[in-house]
């Protein structure tokens, strides 16, 4: 018996079990639950441009930005906001209590406004609400705000244009050397200081909060959202009660636990010690999956849970393919250690091919699908990658370490029955 190999095997088992028992639950609780598991409201809006307006890609992105701002103001965690088709926006708000107010707030037209002054926070001195004279609205701006760089200094800036240059000239003349305050739906976007009188209607905004291209692009999108508001018409509203979502979550977890227990028992009965190693790899699969979901801020839905359970089946498939190849090698007269080594090697190609085809199917679903289909495909693709890491790499390392340790020498421990071997190492 080689104690070094056996200790390496025990260390791998201890790390997997220790991390899972010690940290899995706190990590799992951080994963946000979707609408169908937590309850909430699903809102589908149709974009209805005004007479003479045309729906453009930049306009839709600006509208998405405006909707996201309003949702953020509702204090809803992990909302899902997606464009559907050519002229629809779907908003899923999990855990929202006042669903009618949420639908009304989101559907309101964006209001961009410039004021001469603002109310200040008495503690921080930061502007918090519009005040003073209304200087201009989003209707006065062209929908072409964009990120630019000063050709001389390289400074990051946001370029804006007024439809009526004379109006902008009057504003810059009156408030020269003073700040103006730009609000979108009563939320301060920026408070630039007017440095010079402008005559053409074109200006740039820059400052300490606009140091990166991303910050400038975000401000430009926000300004465009207020400058080009497409009216939204609520087409459908679907509510899921908190109790129904909780019942769905419990039922799904119950079904998942039964499936996993049956898989564990199946592997142990059929492949004995090798099956137990596959079960430990499955535990690592579950742990790594929730760790990645938490890191990527994936919103977990019923379809996502279904993909996770499906991933368990795919992960164990990889072990079954490997173990059957090992049996085949033993039947051909190879020793136990040689069969484990060659069986793992020969099974790898089949495992990668089968997972690659499923991954391609998931990628296609993500590319063409929407809503829950995309959530399912993301969970499925993550599951495939993790299963390759655990069911192929980790399981293989544990199996080789255990086999080479010589703790057991009878092929029976690997699910091979008597009378099928030409050269039993035992």
mmCIF file of C-alpha atoms in Angstrom:
data_model
loop_
_atom_site.group_PDB
_atom_site.id
_atom_site.type_symbol
_atom_site.label_atom_id
_atom_site.label_comp_id
_atom_site.label_asym_id
_atom_site.label_seq_id
_atom_site.Cartn_x
_atom_site.Cartn_y
_atom_site.Cartn_z
ATOM 1 C CA UNK A 1 0.000 0.000 0.000
ATOM 2 C CA UNK A 2 1.299 3.441 -0.943
ATOM 3 C CA UNK A 3 0.356 5.813 1.867
ATOM 4 C CA UNK A 4 1.373 8.934 -0.073
ATOM 5 C CA UNK A 5 -1.160 8.213 -2.834
ATOM 6 C CA UNK A 6 -3.831 7.335 -0.312
ATOM 7 C CA UNK A 7 -3.214 10.509 1.691
ATOM 8 C CA UNK A 8 -3.437 12.584 -1.497
ATOM 9 C CA UNK A 9 -6.799 10.942 -2.184
ATOM 10 C CA UNK A 10 -8.013 11.681 1.342
ATOM 11 C CA UNK A 11 -6.871 15.300 1.095
ATOM 12 C CA UNK A 12 -8.882 15.814 -2.115
ATOM 13 C CA UNK A 13 -11.949 14.270 -0.480
ATOM 14 C CA UNK A 14 -11.508 16.376 2.652
ATOM 15 C CA UNK A 15 -11.168 19.609 0.642
ATOM 16 C CA UNK A 16 -14.326 18.909 -1.367
ATOM 17 C CA UNK A 17 -16.419 17.885 1.628
ATOM 18 C CA UNK A 18 -14.982 20.581 3.900
ATOM 19 C CA UNK A 19 -15.584 23.452 1.496
ATOM 20 C CA UNK A 20 -19.057 22.222 0.638
ATOM 21 C CA UNK A 21 -20.195 21.729 4.225
ATOM 22 C CA UNK A 22 -18.543 24.912 5.465
ATOM 23 C CA UNK A 23 -19.384 27.465 2.775
ATOM 24 C CA UNK A 24 -21.978 26.119 0.331
ATOM 25 C CA UNK A 25 -25.078 27.325 2.173
ATOM 26 C CA UNK A 26 -23.878 30.924 2.782
ATOM 27 C CA UNK A 27 -22.906 31.185 -0.896
ATOM 28 C CA UNK A 28 -26.197 29.671 -2.096
ATOM 29 C CA UNK A 29 -28.212 32.167 -0.040
ATOM 30 C CA UNK A 30 -26.468 35.043 -1.846
ATOM 31 C CA UNK A 31 -27.715 33.905 -5.265
ATOM 32 C CA UNK A 32 -30.704 36.082 -6.223
ATOM 33 C CA UNK A 33 -33.897 34.224 -6.997
ATOM 34 C CA UNK A 34 -35.892 34.931 -10.109
ATOM 35 C CA UNK A 35 -39.500 35.894 -10.519
ATOM 36 C CA UNK A 36 -40.856 32.345 -10.579
ATOM 37 C CA UNK A 37 -39.092 31.392 -7.339
ATOM 38 C CA UNK A 38 -39.490 34.553 -5.306
ATOM 39 C CA UNK A 39 -42.719 35.994 -6.650
ATOM 40 C CA UNK A 40 -43.103 39.347 -8.357
ATOM 41 C CA UNK A 41 -44.350 40.751 -11.617
ATOM 42 C CA UNK A 42 -43.551 40.249 -15.315
ATOM 43 C CA UNK A 43 -44.253 43.332 -17.442
ATOM 44 C CA UNK A 44 -44.247 43.392 -21.239
ATOM 45 C CA UNK A 45 -44.223 46.835 -22.864
ATOM 46 C CA UNK A 46 -44.593 47.745 -26.499
ATOM 47 C CA UNK A 47 -42.554 50.640 -27.821
ATOM 48 C CA UNK A 48 -44.915 53.051 -29.555
ATOM 49 C CA UNK A 49 -43.010 55.827 -31.324
ATOM 50 C CA UNK A 50 -44.732 59.134 -31.843
ATOM 51 C CA UNK A 51 -45.976 60.118 -35.251
ATOM 52 C CA UNK A 52 -43.004 60.640 -37.564
ATOM 53 C CA UNK A 53 -40.557 58.853 -35.210
ATOM 54 C CA UNK A 54 -38.695 55.698 -36.176
ATOM 55 C CA UNK A 55 -37.404 53.070 -33.764
ATOM 56 C CA UNK A 56 -33.614 52.872 -33.966
ATOM 57 C CA UNK A 57 -31.121 50.619 -32.205
ATOM 58 C CA UNK A 58 -29.535 53.558 -30.379
ATOM 59 C CA UNK A 59 -32.988 54.753 -29.380
ATOM 60 C CA UNK A 60 -33.887 51.335 -27.986
ATOM 61 C CA UNK A 61 -30.651 51.203 -26.008
ATOM 62 C CA UNK A 62 -31.371 54.669 -24.626
ATOM 63 C CA UNK A 63 -34.857 53.525 -23.682
ATOM 64 C CA UNK A 64 -33.436 50.466 -21.923
ATOM 65 C CA UNK A 65 -31.173 52.793 -19.965
ATOM 66 C CA UNK A 66 -34.150 54.900 -18.901
ATOM 67 C CA UNK A 67 -36.156 51.843 -17.821
ATOM 68 C CA UNK A 68 -33.185 50.550 -15.854
ATOM 69 C CA UNK A 69 -32.884 53.870 -14.045
ATOM 70 C CA UNK A 70 -36.539 53.737 -13.045
ATOM 71 C CA UNK A 71 -36.260 50.140 -11.883
ATOM 72 C CA UNK A 72 -33.224 51.041 -9.810
ATOM 73 C CA UNK A 73 -35.257 53.781 -8.183
ATOM 74 C CA UNK A 74 -37.795 51.139 -7.135
ATOM 75 C CA UNK A 75 -35.087 49.449 -5.091
ATOM 76 C CA UNK A 76 -35.654 46.083 -6.780
ATOM 77 C CA UNK A 77 -32.665 43.752 -6.623
ATOM 78 C CA UNK A 78 -31.481 41.853 -9.720
ATOM 79 C CA UNK A 79 -34.170 42.921 -12.198
ATOM 80 C CA UNK A 80 -34.240 41.375 -15.663
ATOM 81 C CA UNK A 81 -34.740 43.905 -18.460
ATOM 82 C CA UNK A 82 -34.573 42.650 -22.041
ATOM 83 C CA UNK A 83 -35.562 43.753 -25.509
ATOM 84 C CA UNK A 84 -37.916 41.304 -27.193
ATOM 85 C CA UNK A 85 -38.499 41.339 -30.894
ATOM 86 C CA UNK A 86 -38.312 44.660 -32.666
ATOM 87 C CA UNK A 87 -40.498 46.790 -30.450
ATOM 88 C CA UNK A 88 -41.016 45.210 -27.037
ATOM 89 C CA UNK A 89 -39.336 45.416 -23.649
ATOM 90 C CA UNK A 90 -39.821 42.789 -20.958
ATOM 91 C CA UNK A 91 -39.187 43.707 -17.314
ATOM 92 C CA UNK A 92 -39.168 41.055 -14.585
ATOM 93 C CA UNK A 93 -39.160 42.316 -11.027
ATOM 94 C CA UNK A 94 -38.732 39.669 -8.362
ATOM 95 C CA UNK A 95 -39.855 40.480 -4.831
ATOM 96 C CA UNK A 96 -41.557 43.794 -5.690
ATOM 97 C CA UNK A 97 -44.484 44.468 -3.339
ATOM 98 C CA UNK A 98 -46.420 47.289 -5.013
ATOM 99 C CA UNK A 99 -46.674 45.840 -8.509
ATOM 100 C CA UNK A 100 -49.155 48.414 -9.823
ATOM 101 C CA UNK A 101 -46.910 51.301 -8.786
ATOM 102 C CA UNK A 102 -43.919 49.592 -10.380
ATOM 103 C CA UNK A 103 -45.761 49.160 -13.693
ATOM 104 C CA UNK A 104 -46.845 52.797 -13.655
ATOM 105 C CA UNK A 105 -43.377 54.111 -12.796
ATOM 106 C CA UNK A 106 -41.686 52.138 -15.549
ATOM 107 C CA UNK A 107 -44.214 53.125 -18.183
ATOM 108 C CA UNK A 108 -43.943 56.834 -17.543
ATOM 109 C CA UNK A 109 -42.214 58.931 -20.158
ATOM 110 C CA UNK A 110 -38.633 59.852 -19.323
ATOM 111 C CA UNK A 111 -38.222 63.482 -18.315
ATOM 112 C CA UNK A 112 -34.859 65.131 -18.829
ATOM 113 C CA UNK A 113 -34.670 68.635 -17.425
ATOM 114 C CA UNK A 114 -32.024 71.318 -16.848
ATOM 115 C CA UNK A 115 -32.420 73.599 -13.850
ATOM 116 C CA UNK A 116 -30.655 76.720 -12.741
ATOM 117 C CA UNK A 117 -30.196 75.424 -9.198
ATOM 118 C CA UNK A 118 -30.825 72.404 -7.005
ATOM 119 C CA UNK A 119 -31.680 71.552 -3.439
ATOM 120 C CA UNK A 120 -28.601 70.503 -1.509
ATOM 121 C CA UNK A 121 -28.208 67.716 1.010
ATOM 122 C CA UNK A 122 -27.587 69.491 4.346
ATOM 123 C CA UNK A 123 -25.120 66.820 5.416
ATOM 124 C CA UNK A 124 -23.088 66.255 2.270
ATOM 125 C CA UNK A 125 -23.752 69.456 0.326
ATOM 126 C CA UNK A 126 -24.510 67.386 -2.801
ATOM 127 C CA UNK A 127 -27.417 68.336 -5.090
ATOM 128 C CA UNK A 128 -30.354 66.003 -4.497
ATOM 129 C CA UNK A 129 -33.459 67.546 -6.123
ATOM 130 C CA UNK A 130 -34.355 70.066 -8.832
ATOM 131 C CA UNK A 131 -34.927 73.703 -7.857
ATOM 132 C CA UNK A 132 -34.838 77.120 -9.457
ATOM 133 C CA UNK A 133 -35.769 77.878 -13.046
ATOM 134 C CA UNK A 134 -36.401 75.181 -15.628
ATOM 135 C CA UNK A 135 -33.959 76.047 -18.409
ATOM 136 C CA UNK A 136 -34.573 73.255 -20.913
ATOM 137 C CA UNK A 137 -36.017 69.751 -21.285
ATOM 138 C CA UNK A 138 -35.117 66.667 -23.226
ATOM 139 C CA UNK A 139 -37.255 67.908 -26.095
ATOM 140 C CA UNK A 140 -34.746 70.757 -26.604
ATOM 141 C CA UNK A 141 -31.844 68.357 -27.163
ATOM 142 C CA UNK A 142 -30.941 66.329 -30.219
ATOM 143 C CA UNK A 143 -30.721 62.590 -29.565
ATOM 144 C CA UNK A 144 -27.066 62.460 -30.515
ATOM 145 C CA UNK A 145 -25.244 62.810 -27.191
ATOM 146 C CA UNK A 146 -22.026 60.824 -27.505
ATOM 147 C CA UNK A 147 -18.622 60.151 -26.002
ATOM 148 C CA UNK A 148 -15.806 62.173 -27.573
ATOM 149 C CA UNK A 149 -12.180 63.009 -26.826
ATOM 150 C CA UNK A 150 -10.705 66.481 -26.936
ATOM 151 C CA UNK A 151 -8.347 66.389 -29.963
ATOM 152 C CA UNK A 152 -5.807 68.615 -28.179
ATOM 153 C CA UNK A 153 -5.806 67.342 -24.596
ATOM 154 C CA UNK A 154 -7.238 63.820 -25.019
ATOM 155 C CA UNK A 155 -9.747 64.599 -22.278
ATOM 156 C CA UNK A 156 -12.863 62.390 -22.148
ATOM 157 C CA UNK A 157 -16.043 64.371 -22.795
ATOM 158 C CA UNK A 158 -19.742 64.017 -23.640
ATOM 159 C CA UNK A 159 -20.914 66.005 -26.668
ATOM 160 C CA UNK A 160 -24.469 67.370 -26.698
ATOM 161 C CA UNK A 161 -26.394 69.441 -29.241
ATOM 162 C CA UNK A 162 -29.365 71.760 -28.848
ATOM 163 C CA UNK A 163 -32.050 71.868 -31.506
ATOM 164 C CA UNK A 164 -32.316 75.639 -31.096
ATOM 165 C CA UNK A 165 -28.803 77.154 -30.888
ATOM 166 C CA UNK A 166 -30.276 80.515 -29.846
ATOM 167 C CA UNK A 167 -31.870 78.973 -26.736
ATOM 168 C CA UNK A 168 -28.574 77.403 -25.678
ATOM 169 C CA UNK A 169 -26.780 80.678 -26.377
ATOM 170 C CA UNK A 170 -29.160 82.499 -24.035
ATOM 171 C CA UNK A 171 -28.677 79.906 -21.292
ATOM 172 C CA UNK A 172 -24.896 79.953 -21.529
ATOM 173 C CA UNK A 173 -24.892 83.723 -21.595
ATOM 174 C CA UNK A 174 -27.132 84.078 -18.546
ATOM 175 C CA UNK A 175 -25.438 81.406 -16.419
ATOM 176 C CA UNK A 176 -21.832 81.902 -17.548
ATOM 177 C CA UNK A 177 -19.504 80.719 -14.768
ATOM 178 C CA UNK A 178 -22.333 78.999 -12.900
ATOM 179 C CA UNK A 179 -23.397 75.347 -12.696
ATOM 180 C CA UNK A 180 -26.552 73.998 -14.269
ATOM 181 C CA UNK A 181 -28.201 70.843 -13.016
ATOM 182 C CA UNK A 182 -29.368 68.086 -15.377
ATOM 183 C CA UNK A 183 -31.943 65.674 -13.945
ATOM 184 C CA UNK A 184 -33.495 62.556 -15.461
ATOM 185 C CA UNK A 185 -36.780 61.694 -13.741
ATOM 186 C CA UNK A 186 -35.686 63.907 -10.816
ATOM 187 C CA UNK A 187 -32.381 62.031 -10.453
ATOM 188 C CA UNK A 188 -29.271 64.142 -10.896
ATOM 189 C CA UNK A 189 -27.187 63.090 -13.878
ATOM 190 C CA UNK A 190 -24.556 65.812 -13.824
ATOM 191 C CA UNK A 191 -24.020 69.455 -12.784
ATOM 192 C CA UNK A 192 -21.513 70.980 -15.214
ATOM 193 C CA UNK A 193 -20.320 74.580 -14.931
ATOM 194 C CA UNK A 194 -20.775 76.795 -18.005
ATOM 195 C CA UNK A 195 -17.301 78.025 -18.928
ATOM 196 C CA UNK A 196 -18.093 80.051 -22.014
ATOM 197 C CA UNK A 197 -20.921 81.402 -24.108
ATOM 198 C CA UNK A 198 -21.925 79.004 -26.893
ATOM 199 C CA UNK A 199 -23.325 80.104 -30.252
ATOM 200 C CA UNK A 200 -23.749 76.936 -32.327
ATOM 201 C CA UNK A 201 -25.869 74.848 -29.979
ATOM 202 C CA UNK A 202 -23.032 72.318 -29.587
ATOM 203 C CA UNK A 203 -21.225 71.800 -26.270
ATOM 204 C CA UNK A 204 -19.241 69.252 -24.349
ATOM 205 C CA UNK A 205 -19.562 68.129 -20.732
ATOM 206 C CA UNK A 206 -16.473 67.054 -18.809
ATOM 207 C CA UNK A 207 -15.385 66.824 -15.234
ATOM 208 C CA UNK A 208 -13.950 64.625 -12.484
ATOM 209 C CA UNK A 209 -16.850 62.164 -12.794
ATOM 210 C CA UNK A 210 -16.224 61.659 -16.519
ATOM 211 C CA UNK A 211 -12.679 60.365 -16.549
ATOM 212 C CA UNK A 212 -13.284 57.081 -18.389
ATOM 213 C CA UNK A 213 -14.949 56.332 -21.757
ATOM 214 C CA UNK A 214 -17.449 54.086 -19.957
ATOM 215 C CA UNK A 215 -18.578 56.926 -17.687
ATOM 216 C CA UNK A 216 -18.980 59.249 -20.663
ATOM 217 C CA UNK A 217 -20.911 56.646 -22.682
ATOM 218 C CA UNK A 218 -23.225 56.016 -19.752
ATOM 219 C CA UNK A 219 -23.987 59.721 -19.352
ATOM 220 C CA UNK A 220 -24.569 60.049 -23.103
ATOM 221 C CA UNK A 221 -27.048 57.144 -23.011
ATOM 222 C CA UNK A 222 -28.828 58.688 -20.043
ATOM 223 C CA UNK A 223 -29.119 62.041 -21.795
ATOM 224 C CA UNK A 224 -30.366 60.341 -24.954
ATOM 225 C CA UNK A 225 -32.913 58.437 -22.866
ATOM 226 C CA UNK A 226 -34.372 61.711 -21.741
ATOM 227 C CA UNK A 227 -33.994 63.344 -25.125
ATOM 228 C CA UNK A 228 -35.664 60.547 -27.108
ATOM 229 C CA UNK A 229 -38.423 59.038 -25.017
ATOM 230 C CA UNK A 230 -40.439 56.391 -26.844
ATOM 231 C CA UNK A 231 -43.826 56.060 -25.200
ATOM 232 C CA UNK A 232 -44.342 52.614 -23.661
ATOM 233 C CA UNK A 233 -47.648 50.766 -23.728
ATOM 234 C CA UNK A 234 -48.162 48.008 -21.170
ATOM 235 C CA UNK A 235 -49.194 44.941 -23.165
ATOM 236 C CA UNK A 236 -49.326 42.299 -20.457
ATOM 237 C CA UNK A 237 -48.778 41.970 -16.732
ATOM 238 C CA UNK A 238 -48.276 38.613 -15.042
ATOM 239 C CA UNK A 239 -48.049 38.383 -11.276
ATOM 240 C CA UNK A 240 -46.541 35.529 -9.297
ATOM 241 C CA UNK A 241 -47.414 35.502 -5.613
ATOM 242 C CA UNK A 242 -44.656 35.030 -3.014
ATOM 243 C CA UNK A 243 -46.324 31.863 -1.679
ATOM 244 C CA UNK A 244 -46.539 30.353 -5.182
ATOM 245 C CA UNK A 245 -42.892 31.171 -5.833
ATOM 246 C CA UNK A 246 -41.884 29.649 -2.500
ATOM 247 C CA UNK A 247 -43.931 26.529 -3.247
ATOM 248 C CA UNK A 248 -42.256 26.216 -6.657
ATOM 249 C CA UNK A 249 -38.821 26.549 -5.052
ATOM 250 C CA UNK A 250 -39.556 23.916 -2.410
ATOM 251 C CA UNK A 251 -41.006 21.496 -4.963
ATOM 252 C CA UNK A 252 -38.015 21.933 -7.269
ATOM 253 C CA UNK A 253 -35.494 21.479 -4.449
ATOM 254 C CA UNK A 254 -37.397 18.420 -3.219
ATOM 255 C CA UNK A 255 -37.354 16.850 -6.684
ATOM 256 C CA UNK A 256 -33.691 17.745 -7.128
ATOM 257 C CA UNK A 257 -32.691 16.180 -3.803
ATOM 258 C CA UNK A 258 -34.542 12.941 -4.606
ATOM 259 C CA UNK A 259 -32.886 12.804 -8.037
ATOM 260 C CA UNK A 260 -29.426 13.377 -6.578
ATOM 261 C CA UNK A 261 -29.899 10.766 -3.837
ATOM 262 C CA UNK A 262 -31.068 8.188 -6.397
ATOM 263 C CA UNK A 263 -28.074 8.991 -8.607
ATOM 264 C CA UNK A 264 -25.707 8.620 -5.658
ATOM 265 C CA UNK A 265 -27.199 5.228 -4.729
ATOM 266 C CA UNK A 266 -27.175 4.080 -8.356
ATOM 267 C CA UNK A 267 -23.483 4.891 -8.741
ATOM 268 C CA UNK A 268 -22.490 3.202 -5.474
ATOM 269 C CA UNK A 269 -24.521 0.054 -6.169
ATOM 270 C CA UNK A 270 -23.276 -0.278 -9.735
ATOM 271 C CA UNK A 271 -19.656 0.882 -9.401
ATOM 272 C CA UNK A 272 -19.051 0.606 -5.621
ATOM 273 C CA UNK A 273 -15.861 2.496 -4.629
ATOM 274 C CA UNK A 274 -15.523 4.051 -8.060
ATOM 275 C CA UNK A 275 -19.147 5.128 -7.786
ATOM 276 C CA UNK A 276 -18.463 6.751 -4.419
ATOM 277 C CA UNK A 277 -15.605 8.714 -6.000
ATOM 278 C CA UNK A 278 -17.989 9.834 -8.751
ATOM 279 C CA UNK A 279 -20.452 10.965 -6.061
ATOM 280 C CA UNK A 280 -17.751 13.069 -4.383
ATOM 281 C CA UNK A 281 -17.000 14.630 -7.764
ATOM 282 C CA UNK A 282 -20.716 15.426 -8.078
ATOM 283 C CA UNK A 283 -20.581 17.216 -4.736
ATOM 284 C CA UNK A 284 -17.692 19.284 -6.100
ATOM 285 C CA UNK A 285 -19.759 19.944 -9.237
ATOM 286 C CA UNK A 286 -22.638 21.336 -7.191
ATOM 287 C CA UNK A 287 -20.334 23.486 -5.086
ATOM 288 C CA UNK A 288 -18.442 24.967 -8.033
ATOM 289 C CA UNK A 289 -21.675 25.648 -9.895
ATOM 290 C CA UNK A 290 -23.241 27.719 -7.117
ATOM 291 C CA UNK A 291 -19.876 29.450 -6.632
ATOM 292 C CA UNK A 292 -19.846 30.494 -10.304
ATOM 293 C CA UNK A 293 -23.514 31.497 -10.224
ATOM 294 C CA UNK A 294 -22.794 33.730 -7.248
ATOM 295 C CA UNK A 295 -19.693 35.198 -8.885
ATOM 296 C CA UNK A 296 -21.500 35.944 -12.143
ATOM 297 C CA UNK A 297 -24.567 37.311 -10.301
ATOM 298 C CA UNK A 298 -26.791 34.845 -12.138
ATOM 299 C CA UNK A 299 -30.480 35.140 -11.238
ATOM 300 C CA UNK A 300 -31.668 31.630 -10.409
ATOM 301 C CA UNK A 301 -35.011 30.621 -11.932
ATOM 302 C CA UNK A 302 -36.963 27.393 -12.218
ATOM 303 C CA UNK A 303 -35.449 26.759 -15.635
ATOM 304 C CA UNK A 304 -31.991 27.376 -14.178
ATOM 305 C CA UNK A 305 -32.616 24.825 -11.440
ATOM 306 C CA UNK A 306 -33.803 22.337 -14.067
ATOM 307 C CA UNK A 307 -30.565 22.915 -15.978
ATOM 308 C CA UNK A 308 -28.551 22.276 -12.805
ATOM 309 C CA UNK A 309 -30.301 18.944 -12.201
ATOM 310 C CA UNK A 310 -29.784 18.065 -15.866
ATOM 311 C CA UNK A 311 -26.125 18.958 -15.412
ATOM 312 C CA UNK A 312 -25.871 16.441 -12.565
ATOM 313 C CA UNK A 313 -27.040 13.753 -14.946
ATOM 314 C CA UNK A 314 -24.539 14.845 -17.579
ATOM 315 C CA UNK A 315 -21.733 14.929 -15.027
ATOM 316 C CA UNK A 316 -22.459 11.401 -13.883
ATOM 317 C CA UNK A 317 -22.705 10.283 -17.523
ATOM 318 C CA UNK A 318 -19.043 11.162 -17.929
ATOM 319 C CA UNK A 319 -18.145 8.892 -15.014
ATOM 320 C CA UNK A 320 -20.278 6.051 -16.349
ATOM 321 C CA UNK A 321 -18.563 6.268 -19.754
ATOM 322 C CA UNK A 322 -15.173 6.185 -18.047
ATOM 323 C CA UNK A 323 -16.023 3.275 -15.776
ATOM 324 C CA UNK A 324 -17.469 1.206 -18.602
ATOM 325 C CA UNK A 325 -14.283 1.772 -20.591
ATOM 326 C CA UNK A 326 -12.298 0.607 -17.553
ATOM 327 C CA UNK A 327 -14.418 -2.542 -17.412
ATOM 328 C CA UNK A 328 -13.794 -3.144 -21.097
ATOM 329 C CA UNK A 329 -10.060 -2.873 -20.543
ATOM 330 C CA UNK A 330 -10.258 -5.372 -17.668
ATOM 331 C CA UNK A 331 -12.245 -7.783 -19.797
ATOM 332 C CA UNK A 332 -9.456 -7.603 -22.371
ATOM 333 C CA UNK A 333 -7.003 -8.825 -19.767
ATOM 334 C CA UNK A 334 -5.415 -5.633 -18.483
ATOM 335 C CA UNK A 335 -4.453 -5.277 -14.862
ATOM 336 C CA UNK A 336 -6.536 -3.037 -12.585
ATOM 337 C CA UNK A 337 -4.104 -0.114 -12.608
ATOM 338 C CA UNK A 338 -3.510 -0.330 -16.324
ATOM 339 C CA UNK A 339 -7.242 -0.581 -17.030
ATOM 340 C CA UNK A 340 -7.992 2.513 -14.928
ATOM 341 C CA UNK A 341 -5.284 4.511 -16.680
ATOM 342 C CA UNK A 342 -6.138 3.470 -20.237
ATOM 343 C CA UNK A 343 -9.897 3.493 -19.619
ATOM 344 C CA UNK A 344 -9.731 7.118 -18.489
ATOM 345 C CA UNK A 345 -7.700 8.044 -21.549
ATOM 346 C CA UNK A 346 -9.986 6.281 -24.040
ATOM 347 C CA UNK A 347 -13.174 7.719 -22.504
ATOM 348 C CA UNK A 348 -11.998 11.336 -22.686
ATOM 349 C CA UNK A 349 -12.728 11.831 -26.403
ATOM 350 C CA UNK A 350 -16.288 10.484 -26.142
ATOM 351 C CA UNK A 351 -16.997 12.647 -23.071
ATOM 352 C CA UNK A 352 -15.714 15.827 -24.714
ATOM 353 C CA UNK A 353 -17.654 15.130 -27.928
ATOM 354 C CA UNK A 354 -20.942 14.529 -26.125
ATOM 355 C CA UNK A 355 -20.558 17.633 -23.953
ATOM 356 C CA UNK A 356 -19.495 19.761 -26.928
ATOM 357 C CA UNK A 357 -22.687 18.964 -28.825
ATOM 358 C CA UNK A 358 -24.830 19.838 -25.816
ATOM 359 C CA UNK A 359 -22.837 23.038 -25.292
ATOM 360 C CA UNK A 360 -23.451 24.018 -28.921
ATOM 361 C CA UNK A 361 -27.185 23.442 -28.415
ATOM 362 C CA UNK A 362 -27.060 25.659 -25.306
ATOM 363 C CA UNK A 363 -25.196 28.398 -27.174
ATOM 364 C CA UNK A 364 -27.762 28.351 -29.985
ATOM 365 C CA UNK A 365 -30.616 28.581 -27.482
ATOM 366 C CA UNK A 366 -28.897 31.561 -25.835
ATOM 367 C CA UNK A 367 -28.318 33.284 -29.171
ATOM 368 C CA UNK A 368 -31.859 32.954 -30.489
ATOM 369 C CA UNK A 369 -33.836 32.544 -27.265
ATOM 370 C CA UNK A 370 -35.243 35.065 -24.852
ATOM 371 C CA UNK A 371 -36.258 35.221 -21.203
ATOM 372 C CA UNK A 372 -36.330 31.835 -19.465
ATOM 373 C CA UNK A 373 -34.799 30.079 -22.455
ATOM 374 C CA UNK A 374 -31.692 32.200 -22.124
ATOM 375 C CA UNK A 375 -31.567 31.559 -18.389
ATOM 376 C CA UNK A 376 -31.796 27.826 -19.006
ATOM 377 C CA UNK A 377 -29.065 27.911 -21.654
ATOM 378 C CA UNK A 378 -26.687 29.907 -19.419
ATOM 379 C CA UNK A 379 -27.189 27.466 -16.546
ATOM 380 C CA UNK A 380 -26.739 24.533 -18.931
ATOM 381 C CA UNK A 381 -23.473 25.861 -20.412
ATOM 382 C CA UNK A 382 -22.051 26.618 -16.960
ATOM 383 C CA UNK A 383 -23.053 23.113 -15.850
ATOM 384 C CA UNK A 384 -21.262 21.537 -18.812
ATOM 385 C CA UNK A 385 -18.019 23.407 -18.170
ATOM 386 C CA UNK A 386 -18.086 22.597 -14.455
ATOM 387 C CA UNK A 387 -18.949 18.950 -15.094
ATOM 388 C CA UNK A 388 -15.916 18.644 -17.373
ATOM 389 C CA UNK A 389 -13.720 20.037 -14.604
ATOM 390 C CA UNK A 390 -15.117 17.806 -11.882
ATOM 391 C CA UNK A 391 -16.286 14.623 -13.629
ATOM 392 C CA UNK A 392 -13.213 14.422 -15.855
ATOM 393 C CA UNK A 393 -10.289 16.114 -14.102
ATOM 394 C CA UNK A 394 -11.139 15.837 -10.401
ATOM 395 C CA UNK A 395 -12.773 12.416 -10.612
ATOM 396 C CA UNK A 396 -9.865 11.124 -12.674
ATOM 397 C CA UNK A 397 -7.289 12.454 -10.202
ATOM 398 C CA UNK A 398 -9.108 10.887 -7.258
ATOM 399 C CA UNK A 399 -9.609 7.556 -9.032
ATOM 400 C CA UNK A 400 -5.948 7.296 -10.112
ATOM 401 C CA UNK A 401 -4.696 8.269 -6.652
ATOM 402 C CA UNK A 402 -6.955 5.722 -4.977
ATOM 403 C CA UNK A 403 -6.093 2.954 -7.455
ATOM 404 C CA UNK A 404 -2.356 3.577 -7.294
ATOM 405 C CA UNK A 405 -2.463 3.602 -3.489
ATOM 406 C CA UNK A 406 -3.257 -0.119 -3.563
ATOM 407 C CA UNK A 407 -5.804 0.094 -0.741
ATOM 408 C CA UNK A 408 -8.071 -2.259 -2.646
ATOM 409 C CA UNK A 409 -6.954 -4.620 -5.360
ATOM 410 C CA UNK A 410 -10.105 -6.535 -6.240
ATOM 411 C CA UNK A 411 -11.828 -5.306 -9.415
ATOM 412 C CA UNK A 412 -15.120 -5.922 -7.567
ATOM 413 C CA UNK A 413 -14.587 -2.491 -5.932
ATOM 414 C CA UNK A 414 -14.870 -0.996 -9.411
ATOM 415 C CA UNK A 415 -18.099 -2.757 -10.292
ATOM 416 C CA UNK A 416 -16.584 -5.664 -12.184
ATOM 417 C CA UNK A 417 -18.256 -9.014 -11.497
ATOM 418 C CA UNK A 418 -16.556 -12.330 -11.074
ATOM 419 C CA UNK A 419 -15.843 -14.464 -14.072
ATOM 420 C CA UNK A 420 -15.396 -11.646 -16.565
ATOM 421 C CA UNK A 421 -11.658 -11.108 -16.166
ATOM 422 C CA UNK A 422 -8.888 -12.825 -18.012
ATOM 423 C CA UNK A 423 -6.206 -11.420 -15.768
ATOM 424 C CA UNK A 424 -7.448 -10.383 -12.361
ATOM 425 C CA UNK A 425 -4.721 -8.488 -10.545
ATOM 426 C CA UNK A 426 -6.107 -9.865 -7.288
#
